[in-house]
């Protein structure tokens, strides 16, 4: 039996993880690559990707040396570089502070600095509460030049939580600009500075004076710094994956494949093709595998779904279809932005809703595309669209009804009920979409979106030996293949059904490895009825 207590679920403290002998995925060799140098550093990553644990790891490293790093990759490297030296660490987590305006934010930061001063035996002026946090930081740092390390986690928290109030947002922006200006002036007196956030805010705004800021997000070697690689999954979590497979009564390889489909797929640099699993989602799944492959991403959205919805609305011409795959250039992946003046695609990339892919093009080179990284995020985007963006919003109970029905229908291979659910999806999700029943592929996509919304492992245009199937659904031991045709009138339905049957057979759809029980269906949708008109199982 696995010891579930070793999974560091919802733990952000590095030292706590090490004391309890919990699993710590060791990427500390990459930490050394930037931590041994002086100067300010910045890293942006989506939420729930381990930024706070990284900051906690750095806090321990600078405060206590390698005391808690025994056996980790950085231990020898750090001991040789620092010779046992430790530093005074100031740790500011903006998401943990309580404030409603910039003055309260300044006060909260000052309280943290006052605690640090007390710890270090530094006397702040009597009027320190009336002074700016930047000035109090200056007093602290100048009391022991080169002895201080500054760690700032979630710097953009005040900004993302004031998006509905532009005046408040602007006041926070100006405040942070002044604070980072003060930090820039102290750079030469501090051993190390590290800042994290979800988004890379415009250099001409918040970070305008920090022209020496090193953005690790733009360096390919740091792309795998946070998140779990395939090798990490097998090295650290193999027995937990086996436990999950046994709990769900599926094969171990199938469990790995489903974890990958739901929670993997993040790629953080165009020149580094390493794919990463979301740590939060993986740990939550392994902790409670009996709940199945849940969508943990949307459940912990914070303020970002509101922000994302705002920008998705700005995408012209079928935004949901655009978000499934859109061409981009390197500039989209590296640009800083302002929340009130940004292209939707770059924001979706930086917040983790889209991830970069490369494909060979007709010129012999490679083109870049942005796609949802996995089923979990794709489901979140689809929920977001139907809840917040489209003209006729849908409620959570509708999502649950469809999800419950589809999962049950597939498990039982109940084709009659499955077709009824498809018809209901076409009517419900295509209700106010003027493009929905004009083309075959758009009708297919409504079905595909509904499957993805339900967390079902579905692929569009899945490649077989002789062609591409419209939709393929992968279960642990079964594979379902669907070939769709759109009839503009009733008198063409039979002809189209026969064509779909012939195509599925001739193209050998679904005859791919690994071999599974194969169920193929030809489906004809009637554009006038907005429902499935005819269907047949293909032998």
mmCIF file of N, CA and C in Angstrom, residues 143-211:
data_model
loop_
_atom_site.group_PDB
_atom_site.id
_atom_site.type_symbol
_atom_site.label_atom_id
_atom_site.label_comp_id
_atom_site.label_asym_id
_atom_site.label_seq_id
_atom_site.Cartn_x
_atom_site.Cartn_y
_atom_site.Cartn_z
ATOM 1 N N UNK A 143 21.761 48.492 6.212
ATOM 2 C CA UNK A 143 22.330 48.122 7.524
ATOM 3 C C UNK A 143 23.323 46.971 7.381
ATOM 4 N N UNK A 144 23.211 46.220 6.296
ATOM 5 C CA UNK A 144 24.125 45.091 6.082
ATOM 6 C C UNK A 144 24.258 44.847 4.589
ATOM 7 N N UNK A 145 25.020 45.686 3.891
ATOM 8 C CA UNK A 145 25.167 45.544 2.438
ATOM 9 C C UNK A 145 25.645 44.153 2.042
ATOM 10 N N UNK A 146 25.043 43.648 0.971
ATOM 11 C CA UNK A 146 25.363 42.333 0.398
ATOM 12 C C UNK A 146 24.918 41.160 1.265
ATOM 13 N N UNK A 147 24.212 41.454 2.360
ATOM 14 C CA UNK A 147 23.765 40.378 3.245
ATOM 15 C C UNK A 147 22.298 40.014 3.046
ATOM 16 N N UNK A 148 21.591 40.796 2.250
ATOM 17 C CA UNK A 148 20.145 40.579 2.126
ATOM 18 C C UNK A 148 19.770 39.945 0.785
ATOM 19 N N UNK A 149 18.733 39.117 0.885
ATOM 20 C CA UNK A 149 18.087 38.507 -0.277
ATOM 21 C C UNK A 149 16.617 38.892 -0.242
ATOM 22 N N UNK A 150 16.074 39.334 -1.361
ATOM 23 C CA UNK A 150 14.679 39.740 -1.449
ATOM 24 C C UNK A 150 13.920 38.782 -2.375
ATOM 25 N N UNK A 151 12.864 38.183 -1.850
ATOM 26 C CA UNK A 151 12.021 37.269 -2.618
ATOM 27 C C UNK A 151 10.601 37.806 -2.639
ATOM 28 N N UNK A 152 10.061 38.039 -3.832
ATOM 29 C CA UNK A 152 8.697 38.562 -3.977
ATOM 30 C C UNK A 152 7.877 37.554 -4.775
ATOM 31 N N UNK A 153 6.842 37.023 -4.152
ATOM 32 C CA UNK A 153 5.978 36.038 -4.803
ATOM 33 C C UNK A 153 4.652 36.682 -5.188
ATOM 34 N N UNK A 154 4.167 36.348 -6.401
ATOM 35 C CA UNK A 154 2.875 36.835 -6.905
ATOM 36 C C UNK A 154 2.812 38.371 -6.909
ATOM 37 N N UNK A 155 3.792 38.985 -7.549
ATOM 38 C CA UNK A 155 3.860 40.439 -7.578
ATOM 39 C C UNK A 155 2.612 41.073 -8.192
ATOM 40 N N UNK A 156 1.971 40.341 -9.139
ATOM 41 C CA UNK A 156 0.841 40.934 -9.871
ATOM 42 C C UNK A 156 -0.516 40.655 -9.219
ATOM 43 N N UNK A 157 -0.499 40.091 -8.015
ATOM 44 C CA UNK A 157 -1.757 39.800 -7.317
ATOM 45 C C UNK A 157 -2.627 41.052 -7.144
ATOM 46 N N UNK A 158 -2.078 42.204 -6.718
ATOM 47 C CA UNK A 158 -2.929 43.401 -6.590
ATOM 48 C C UNK A 158 -3.552 43.821 -7.918
ATOM 49 N N UNK A 159 -2.846 43.604 -9.004
ATOM 50 C CA UNK A 159 -3.340 44.025 -10.318
ATOM 51 C C UNK A 159 -4.468 43.128 -10.809
ATOM 52 N N UNK A 160 -4.283 41.821 -10.690
ATOM 53 C CA UNK A 160 -5.311 40.905 -11.185
ATOM 54 C C UNK A 160 -6.579 40.958 -10.349
ATOM 55 N N UNK A 161 -6.466 41.409 -9.105
ATOM 56 C CA UNK A 161 -7.641 41.473 -8.242
ATOM 57 C C UNK A 161 -8.272 42.866 -8.210
ATOM 58 N N UNK A 162 -7.884 43.717 -9.132
ATOM 59 C CA UNK A 162 -8.525 45.037 -9.235
ATOM 60 C C UNK A 162 -8.926 45.329 -10.675
ATOM 61 N N UNK A 163 -9.103 44.282 -11.460
ATOM 62 C CA UNK A 163 -9.388 44.465 -12.884
ATOM 63 C C UNK A 163 -10.731 45.129 -13.138
ATOM 64 N N UNK A 164 -11.661 44.960 -12.201
ATOM 65 C CA UNK A 164 -12.972 45.572 -12.387
ATOM 66 C C UNK A 164 -13.016 47.042 -12.022
ATOM 67 N N UNK A 165 -11.926 47.560 -11.496
ATOM 68 C CA UNK A 165 -11.873 48.956 -11.041
ATOM 69 C C UNK A 165 -10.597 49.586 -11.606
ATOM 70 N N UNK A 166 -10.722 50.244 -12.735
ATOM 71 C CA UNK A 166 -9.534 50.735 -13.420
ATOM 72 C C UNK A 166 -8.780 51.776 -12.594
ATOM 73 N N UNK A 167 -9.495 52.598 -11.829
ATOM 74 C CA UNK A 167 -8.829 53.604 -10.986
ATOM 75 C C UNK A 167 -7.984 52.927 -9.912
ATOM 76 N N UNK A 168 -8.549 51.889 -9.259
ATOM 77 C CA UNK A 168 -7.799 51.148 -8.251
ATOM 78 C C UNK A 168 -6.625 50.424 -8.880
ATOM 79 N N UNK A 169 -6.878 49.819 -10.025
ATOM 80 C CA UNK A 169 -5.820 49.133 -10.752
ATOM 81 C C UNK A 169 -4.657 50.084 -11.044
ATOM 82 N N UNK A 170 -4.955 51.260 -11.517
ATOM 83 C CA UNK A 170 -3.915 52.230 -11.857
ATOM 84 C C UNK A 170 -3.141 52.681 -10.627
ATOM 85 N N UNK A 171 -3.836 52.784 -9.492
ATOM 86 C CA UNK A 171 -3.148 53.189 -8.256
ATOM 87 C C UNK A 171 -2.161 52.102 -7.823
ATOM 88 N N UNK A 172 -2.568 50.830 -7.958
ATOM 89 C CA UNK A 172 -1.654 49.734 -7.640
ATOM 90 C C UNK A 172 -0.471 49.727 -8.607
ATOM 91 N N UNK A 173 -0.757 49.959 -9.875
ATOM 92 C CA UNK A 173 0.310 49.937 -10.868
ATOM 93 C C UNK A 173 1.366 50.992 -10.561
ATOM 94 N N UNK A 174 0.917 52.205 -10.241
ATOM 95 C CA UNK A 174 1.854 53.283 -9.919
ATOM 96 C C UNK A 174 2.617 52.990 -8.635
ATOM 97 N N UNK A 175 1.919 52.388 -7.670
ATOM 98 C CA UNK A 175 2.595 52.045 -6.418
ATOM 99 C C UNK A 175 3.695 51.022 -6.666
ATOM 100 N N UNK A 176 3.375 49.975 -7.409
ATOM 101 C CA UNK A 176 4.365 48.935 -7.685
ATOM 102 C C UNK A 176 5.521 49.479 -8.514
ATOM 103 N N UNK A 177 5.210 50.389 -9.404
ATOM 104 C CA UNK A 177 6.274 51.019 -10.190
ATOM 105 C C UNK A 177 7.264 51.729 -9.262
ATOM 106 N N UNK A 178 6.744 52.455 -8.277
ATOM 107 C CA UNK A 178 7.618 53.136 -7.322
ATOM 108 C C UNK A 178 8.389 52.163 -6.451
ATOM 109 N N UNK A 179 7.724 51.082 -6.006
ATOM 110 C CA UNK A 179 8.385 50.087 -5.167
ATOM 111 C C UNK A 179 9.528 49.418 -5.914
ATOM 112 N N UNK A 180 9.277 49.026 -7.170
ATOM 113 C CA UNK A 180 10.334 48.367 -7.931
ATOM 114 C C UNK A 180 11.437 49.346 -8.321
ATOM 115 N N UNK A 181 11.094 50.620 -8.412
ATOM 116 C CA UNK A 181 12.130 51.623 -8.619
ATOM 117 C C UNK A 181 13.068 51.703 -7.422
ATOM 118 N N UNK A 182 12.482 51.628 -6.218
ATOM 119 C CA UNK A 182 13.301 51.630 -5.004
ATOM 120 C C UNK A 182 14.173 50.379 -4.934
ATOM 121 N N UNK A 183 13.601 49.250 -5.344
ATOM 122 C CA UNK A 183 14.361 47.995 -5.341
ATOM 123 C C UNK A 183 15.522 48.071 -6.327
ATOM 124 N N UNK A 184 15.263 48.671 -7.496
ATOM 125 C CA UNK A 184 16.341 48.830 -8.487
ATOM 126 C C UNK A 184 17.518 49.601 -7.891
ATOM 127 N N UNK A 185 17.221 50.618 -7.101
ATOM 128 C CA UNK A 185 18.285 51.411 -6.507
ATOM 129 C C UNK A 185 19.097 50.653 -5.473
ATOM 130 N N UNK A 186 18.559 49.539 -4.980
ATOM 131 C CA UNK A 186 19.256 48.744 -3.968
ATOM 132 C C UNK A 186 19.880 47.480 -4.530
ATOM 133 N N UNK A 187 19.758 47.297 -5.843
ATOM 134 C CA UNK A 187 20.213 46.048 -6.458
ATOM 135 C C UNK A 187 21.671 45.746 -6.123
ATOM 136 N N UNK A 188 22.517 46.734 -6.205
ATOM 137 C CA UNK A 188 23.944 46.504 -5.951
ATOM 138 C C UNK A 188 24.259 46.184 -4.512
ATOM 139 N N UNK A 189 23.338 46.469 -3.598
ATOM 140 C CA UNK A 189 23.568 46.209 -2.174
ATOM 141 C C UNK A 189 22.949 44.901 -1.699
ATOM 142 N N UNK A 190 22.272 44.170 -2.599
ATOM 143 C CA UNK A 190 21.645 42.906 -2.207
ATOM 144 C C UNK A 190 22.308 41.736 -2.907
ATOM 145 N N UNK A 191 22.363 40.623 -2.196
ATOM 146 C CA UNK A 191 22.977 39.418 -2.778
ATOM 147 C C UNK A 191 22.140 38.853 -3.918
ATOM 148 N N UNK A 192 20.800 38.906 -3.796
ATOM 149 C CA UNK A 192 19.959 38.235 -4.776
ATOM 150 C C UNK A 192 18.543 38.795 -4.678
ATOM 151 N N UNK A 193 17.881 38.901 -5.840
ATOM 152 C CA UNK A 193 16.474 39.332 -5.898
ATOM 153 C C UNK A 193 15.732 38.380 -6.833
ATOM 154 N N UNK A 194 14.561 37.939 -6.382
ATOM 155 C CA UNK A 194 13.772 37.028 -7.203
ATOM 156 C C UNK A 194 12.296 37.407 -7.113
ATOM 157 N N UNK A 195 11.645 37.502 -8.273
ATOM 158 C CA UNK A 195 10.245 37.948 -8.352
ATOM 159 C C UNK A 195 9.470 36.938 -9.198
ATOM 160 N N UNK A 196 8.271 36.562 -8.733
ATOM 161 C CA UNK A 196 7.409 35.690 -9.535
ATOM 162 C C UNK A 196 6.063 36.361 -9.788
ATOM 163 N N UNK A 197 5.390 35.877 -10.821
ATOM 164 C CA UNK A 197 4.040 36.334 -11.134
ATOM 165 C C UNK A 197 3.457 35.455 -12.221
ATOM 166 N N UNK A 198 2.184 35.605 -12.462
ATOM 167 C CA UNK A 198 1.550 34.854 -13.544
ATOM 168 C C UNK A 198 1.867 35.494 -14.885
ATOM 169 N N UNK A 199 1.781 36.828 -14.943
ATOM 170 C CA UNK A 199 1.974 37.538 -16.197
ATOM 171 C C UNK A 199 3.229 38.378 -16.204
ATOM 172 N N UNK A 200 3.751 38.613 -17.399
ATOM 173 C CA UNK A 200 4.897 39.502 -17.560
ATOM 174 C C UNK A 200 4.368 40.886 -17.888
ATOM 175 N N UNK A 201 4.232 41.690 -16.865
ATOM 176 C CA UNK A 201 3.671 43.023 -17.046
ATOM 177 C C UNK A 201 4.659 43.921 -17.771
ATOM 178 N N UNK A 202 4.121 44.862 -18.516
ATOM 179 C CA UNK A 202 4.940 45.668 -19.426
ATOM 180 C C UNK A 202 6.125 46.331 -18.731
ATOM 181 N N UNK A 203 7.288 46.220 -19.374
ATOM 182 C CA UNK A 203 8.492 46.864 -18.848
ATOM 183 C C UNK A 203 8.333 48.379 -18.790
ATOM 184 N N UNK A 204 7.505 48.907 -19.661
ATOM 185 C CA UNK A 204 7.306 50.352 -19.668
ATOM 186 C C UNK A 204 6.365 50.782 -18.550
ATOM 187 N N UNK A 205 5.896 49.849 -17.768
ATOM 188 C CA UNK A 205 4.939 50.174 -16.715
ATOM 189 C C UNK A 205 5.514 49.803 -15.351
ATOM 190 N N UNK A 206 5.146 48.660 -14.792
ATOM 191 C CA UNK A 206 5.561 48.292 -13.443
ATOM 192 C C UNK A 206 7.072 48.181 -13.323
ATOM 193 N N UNK A 207 7.718 47.540 -14.276
ATOM 194 C CA UNK A 207 9.156 47.303 -14.192
ATOM 195 C C UNK A 207 9.963 48.339 -14.980
ATOM 196 N N UNK A 208 9.413 49.519 -15.140
ATOM 197 C CA UNK A 208 10.044 50.492 -16.034
ATOM 198 C C UNK A 208 11.472 50.840 -15.635
ATOM 199 N N UNK A 209 11.764 50.826 -14.335
ATOM 200 C CA UNK A 209 13.106 51.223 -13.900
ATOM 201 C C UNK A 209 14.046 50.037 -13.706
ATOM 202 N N UNK A 210 13.506 48.819 -13.766
ATOM 203 C CA UNK A 210 14.351 47.638 -13.546
ATOM 204 C C UNK A 210 14.852 47.115 -14.887
ATOM 205 N N UNK A 211 15.693 47.932 -15.546
ATOM 206 C CA UNK A 211 16.201 47.541 -16.857
ATOM 207 C C UNK A 211 17.254 46.455 -16.778
#
